[in-house]
Short mmCIF file of C-alpha atoms in Angstrom, two decimals:
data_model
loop_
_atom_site.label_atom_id
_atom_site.label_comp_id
_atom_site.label_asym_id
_atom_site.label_seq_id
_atom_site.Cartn_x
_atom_site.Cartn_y
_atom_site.Cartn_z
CA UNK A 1 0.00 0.00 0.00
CA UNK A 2 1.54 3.12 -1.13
CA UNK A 3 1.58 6.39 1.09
CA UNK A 4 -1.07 8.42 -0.53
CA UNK A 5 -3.32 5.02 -0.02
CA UNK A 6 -2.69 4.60 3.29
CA UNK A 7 -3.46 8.31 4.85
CA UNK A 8 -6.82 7.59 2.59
CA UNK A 9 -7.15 4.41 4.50
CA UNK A 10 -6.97 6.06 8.06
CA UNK A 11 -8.80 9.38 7.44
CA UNK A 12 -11.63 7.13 6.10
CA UNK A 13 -11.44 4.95 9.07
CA UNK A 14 -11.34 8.30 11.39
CA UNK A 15 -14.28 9.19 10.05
CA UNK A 16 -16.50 6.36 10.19
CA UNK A 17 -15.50 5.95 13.66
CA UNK A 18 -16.69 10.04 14.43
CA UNK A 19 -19.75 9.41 12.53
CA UNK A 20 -20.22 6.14 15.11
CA UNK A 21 -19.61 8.08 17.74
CA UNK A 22 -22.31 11.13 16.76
CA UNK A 23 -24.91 8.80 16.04
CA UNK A 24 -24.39 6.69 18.86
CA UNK A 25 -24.59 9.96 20.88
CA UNK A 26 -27.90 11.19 18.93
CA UNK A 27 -29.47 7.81 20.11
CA UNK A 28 -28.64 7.99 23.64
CA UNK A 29 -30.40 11.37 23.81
CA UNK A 30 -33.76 10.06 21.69
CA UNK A 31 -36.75 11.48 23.35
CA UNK A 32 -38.82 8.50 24.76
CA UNK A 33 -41.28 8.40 21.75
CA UNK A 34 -44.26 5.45 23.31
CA UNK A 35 -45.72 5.19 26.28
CA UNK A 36 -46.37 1.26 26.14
CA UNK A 37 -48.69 0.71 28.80
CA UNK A 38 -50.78 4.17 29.91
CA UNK A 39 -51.83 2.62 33.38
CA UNK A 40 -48.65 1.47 34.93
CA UNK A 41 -47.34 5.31 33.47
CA UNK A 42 -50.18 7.51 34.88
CA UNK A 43 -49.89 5.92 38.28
CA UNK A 44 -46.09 6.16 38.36
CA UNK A 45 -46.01 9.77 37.58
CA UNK A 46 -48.99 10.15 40.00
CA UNK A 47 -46.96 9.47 43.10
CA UNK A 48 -44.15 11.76 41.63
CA UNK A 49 -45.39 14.92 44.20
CA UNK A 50 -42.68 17.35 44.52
CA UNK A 51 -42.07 19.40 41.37
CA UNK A 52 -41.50 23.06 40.19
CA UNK A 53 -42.62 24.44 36.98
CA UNK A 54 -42.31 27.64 35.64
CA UNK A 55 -44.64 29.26 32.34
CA UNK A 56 -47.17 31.56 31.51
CA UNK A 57 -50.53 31.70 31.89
CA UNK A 58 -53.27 33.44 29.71
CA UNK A 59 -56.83 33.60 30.66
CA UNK A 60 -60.30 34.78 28.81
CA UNK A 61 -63.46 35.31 30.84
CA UNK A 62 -67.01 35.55 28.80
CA UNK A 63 -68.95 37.94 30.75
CA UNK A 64 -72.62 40.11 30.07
CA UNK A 65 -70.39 42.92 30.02
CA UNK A 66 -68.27 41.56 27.39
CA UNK A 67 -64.58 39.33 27.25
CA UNK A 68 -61.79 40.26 29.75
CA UNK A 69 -59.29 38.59 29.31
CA UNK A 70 -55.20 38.70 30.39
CA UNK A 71 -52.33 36.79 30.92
CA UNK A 72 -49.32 36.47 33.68
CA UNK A 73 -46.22 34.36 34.08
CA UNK A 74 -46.35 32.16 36.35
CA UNK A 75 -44.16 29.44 39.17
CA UNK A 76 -45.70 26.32 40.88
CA UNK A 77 -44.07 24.73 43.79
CA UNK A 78 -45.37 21.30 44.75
CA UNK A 79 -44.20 19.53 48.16
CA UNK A 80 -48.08 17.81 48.22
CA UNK A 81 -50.21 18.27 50.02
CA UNK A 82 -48.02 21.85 50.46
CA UNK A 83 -48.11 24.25 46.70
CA UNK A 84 -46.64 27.61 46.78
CA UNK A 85 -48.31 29.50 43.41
CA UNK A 86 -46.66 32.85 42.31
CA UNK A 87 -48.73 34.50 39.77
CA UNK A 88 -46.76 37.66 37.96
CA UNK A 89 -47.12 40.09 35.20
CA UNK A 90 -49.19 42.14 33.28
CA UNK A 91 -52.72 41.62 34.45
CA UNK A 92 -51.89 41.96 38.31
CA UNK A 93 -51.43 44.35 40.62
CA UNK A 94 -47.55 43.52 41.27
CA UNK A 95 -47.55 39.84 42.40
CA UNK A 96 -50.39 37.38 43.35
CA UNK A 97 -49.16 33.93 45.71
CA UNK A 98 -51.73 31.29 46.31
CA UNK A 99 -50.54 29.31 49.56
CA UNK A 100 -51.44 26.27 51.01
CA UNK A 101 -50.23 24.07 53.65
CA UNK A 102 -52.75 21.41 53.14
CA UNK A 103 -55.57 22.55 55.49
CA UNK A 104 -55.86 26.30 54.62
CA UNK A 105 -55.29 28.25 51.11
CA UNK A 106 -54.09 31.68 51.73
CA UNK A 107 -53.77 34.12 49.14
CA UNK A 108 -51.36 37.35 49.44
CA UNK A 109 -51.64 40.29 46.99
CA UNK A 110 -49.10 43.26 47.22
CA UNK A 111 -50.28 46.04 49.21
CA UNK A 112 -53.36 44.55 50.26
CA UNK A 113 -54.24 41.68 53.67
CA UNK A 114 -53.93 38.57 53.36
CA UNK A 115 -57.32 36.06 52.33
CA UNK A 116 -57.56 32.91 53.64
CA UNK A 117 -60.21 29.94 52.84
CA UNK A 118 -60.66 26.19 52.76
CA UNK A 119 -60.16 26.53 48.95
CA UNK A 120 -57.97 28.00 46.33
CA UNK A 121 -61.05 28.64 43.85
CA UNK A 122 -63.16 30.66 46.11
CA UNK A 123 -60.10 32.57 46.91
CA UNK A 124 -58.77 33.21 43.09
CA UNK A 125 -62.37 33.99 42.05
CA UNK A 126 -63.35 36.66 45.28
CA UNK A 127 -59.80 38.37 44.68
CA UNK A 128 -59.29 37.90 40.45
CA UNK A 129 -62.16 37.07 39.13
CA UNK A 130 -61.61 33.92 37.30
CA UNK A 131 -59.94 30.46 39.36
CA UNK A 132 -57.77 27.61 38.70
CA UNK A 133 -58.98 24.03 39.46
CA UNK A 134 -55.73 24.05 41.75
CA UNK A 135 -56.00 20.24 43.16
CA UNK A 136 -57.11 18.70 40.04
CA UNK A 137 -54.44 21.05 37.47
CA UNK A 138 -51.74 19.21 39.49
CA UNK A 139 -52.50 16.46 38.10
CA UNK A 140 -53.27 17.75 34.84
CA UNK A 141 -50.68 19.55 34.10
CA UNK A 142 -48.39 16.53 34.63
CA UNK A 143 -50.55 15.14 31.46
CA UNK A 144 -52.78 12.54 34.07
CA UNK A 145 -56.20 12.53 35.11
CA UNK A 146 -56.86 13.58 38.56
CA UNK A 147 -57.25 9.74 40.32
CA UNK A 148 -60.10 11.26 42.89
CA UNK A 149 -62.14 12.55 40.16
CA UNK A 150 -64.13 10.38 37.75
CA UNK A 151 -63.47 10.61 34.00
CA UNK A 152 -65.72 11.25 31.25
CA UNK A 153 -63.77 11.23 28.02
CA UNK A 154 -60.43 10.91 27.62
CA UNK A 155 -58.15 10.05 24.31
CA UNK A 156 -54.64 9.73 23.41
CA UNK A 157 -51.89 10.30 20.85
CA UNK A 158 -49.89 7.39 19.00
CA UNK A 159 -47.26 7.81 21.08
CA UNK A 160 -49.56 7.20 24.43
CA UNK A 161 -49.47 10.67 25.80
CA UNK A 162 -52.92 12.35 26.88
CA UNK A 163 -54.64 14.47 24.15
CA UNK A 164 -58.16 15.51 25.69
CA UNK A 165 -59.67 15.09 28.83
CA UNK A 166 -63.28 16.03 30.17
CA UNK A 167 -63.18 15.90 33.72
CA UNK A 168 -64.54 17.62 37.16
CA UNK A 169 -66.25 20.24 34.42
CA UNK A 170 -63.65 20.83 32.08
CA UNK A 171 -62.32 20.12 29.21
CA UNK A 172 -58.92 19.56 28.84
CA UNK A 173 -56.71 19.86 25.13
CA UNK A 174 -52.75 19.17 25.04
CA UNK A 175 -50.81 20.24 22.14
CA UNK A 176 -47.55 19.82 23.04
CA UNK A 177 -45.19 17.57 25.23
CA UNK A 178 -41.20 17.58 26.00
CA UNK A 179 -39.18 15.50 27.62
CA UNK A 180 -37.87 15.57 30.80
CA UNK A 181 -36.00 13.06 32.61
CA UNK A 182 -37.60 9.43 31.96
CA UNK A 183 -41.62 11.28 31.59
CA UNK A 184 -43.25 13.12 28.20
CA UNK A 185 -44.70 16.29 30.39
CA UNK A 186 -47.02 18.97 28.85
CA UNK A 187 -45.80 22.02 27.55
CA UNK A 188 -49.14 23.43 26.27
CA UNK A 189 -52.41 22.55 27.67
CA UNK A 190 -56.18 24.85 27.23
CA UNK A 191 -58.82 23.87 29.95
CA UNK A 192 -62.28 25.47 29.14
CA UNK A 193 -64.74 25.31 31.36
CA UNK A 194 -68.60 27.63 30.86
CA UNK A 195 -67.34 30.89 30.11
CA UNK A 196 -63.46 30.60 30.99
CA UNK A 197 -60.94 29.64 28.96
CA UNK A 198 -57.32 29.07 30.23
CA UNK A 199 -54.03 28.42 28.38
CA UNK A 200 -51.15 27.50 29.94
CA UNK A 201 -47.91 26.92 28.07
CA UNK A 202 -44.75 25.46 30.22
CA UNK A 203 -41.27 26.38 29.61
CA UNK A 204 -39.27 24.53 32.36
CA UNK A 205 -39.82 21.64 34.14
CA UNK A 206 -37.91 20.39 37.43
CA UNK A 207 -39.04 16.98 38.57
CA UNK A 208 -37.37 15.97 42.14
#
């Protein structure tokens, strides 16, 4: 083998051996595309209960007056049965937190005393006007039906995740997922419910 042939020989070898590497890399980092069996997988990531998300949140109210609607960023913090909500931006009056220790909900707005009840809704609608289903969304917004609640429709995508979802009143419509560690979370979900519609799209995701 003369010199010329052998360089060819090595740089072709080099790189079939980086395009082994790459691809070996690509496929280590695949998304998990199935969900194989949806039972065992909602009741897994049902007993997953501490978690932190941060996104934004855009609400539309239908009223005799006519449609308000807004939206605010939001950040969830989930020790169950403890949640620490922080609701933020352009439709508040500086920064809204929905508390609860898992007795009593207390809700804090800047500037004003604090409210406290035996629910989140009653609070968000006496103080904001519209509510989150707070004990049911955190299960929803993990892409699961709430396990206390019982379910009226529900389908799924090829790969397994959740799609829609009519439950508790509402009716529940996921558009997107991403990955994050071993679980395909939301990252866009729309619950309608009578005259409210909410949108909530997620941008990060920390699962402990």
């Amino acid at each position: 083998m003369t010199a010329p042939q052998r360089l060819g020989f090595r740089l072709s070898r080099c790189f079939w051996l980086l395009m082994a590497t790459l691809l070996s890399g690509c496929a280590s980092q695949q998304p998990l595309t199935n969900i194989e069996n949806w039972n065992d997988y909602q009741q897994q990531l049902a007993v997953i209960e501490d978690w932190q998300l941060e996104g934004k949140i855009g609400f539309r109210l239908q009223t005799a007056e006519g449609n308000n609607s807004g939206s605010a960023n939001f950040n969830w913090q989930q020790q169950s049965p403890r949640y620490n909500i922080r609701l933020y931006g352009p439709f508040g009056q500086g920064s809204t937190w929905i508390k609860s220790d898992g007795r009593q909900v207390e809700l804090q707005q800047a500037g004003k005393p604090a409210l406290k009840a035996s629910n989140p809704e009653e609070l968000m609608y006496r103080s904001l006007g519209w509510w989150l289903p707070i004990n049911d969304l955190s299960y929803w917004i993990k892409g699961i039906p709430a396990p206390h609640s019982p379910i009226i429709s529900q389908s799924q995508t090829e790969q397994g995740t959740l799609q829609q979802l009519q439950q508790s009143g509402w009716q529940l419509s996921y558009s997107r997922y991403q990955q994050v560690n071993d679980w395909q979370l939301p990252g866009k979900l729309v619950a309608e419910r009578d005259n409210i519609r909410l949108t909530l799209v997620i941008k990060d995701w920390q699962l402990d």
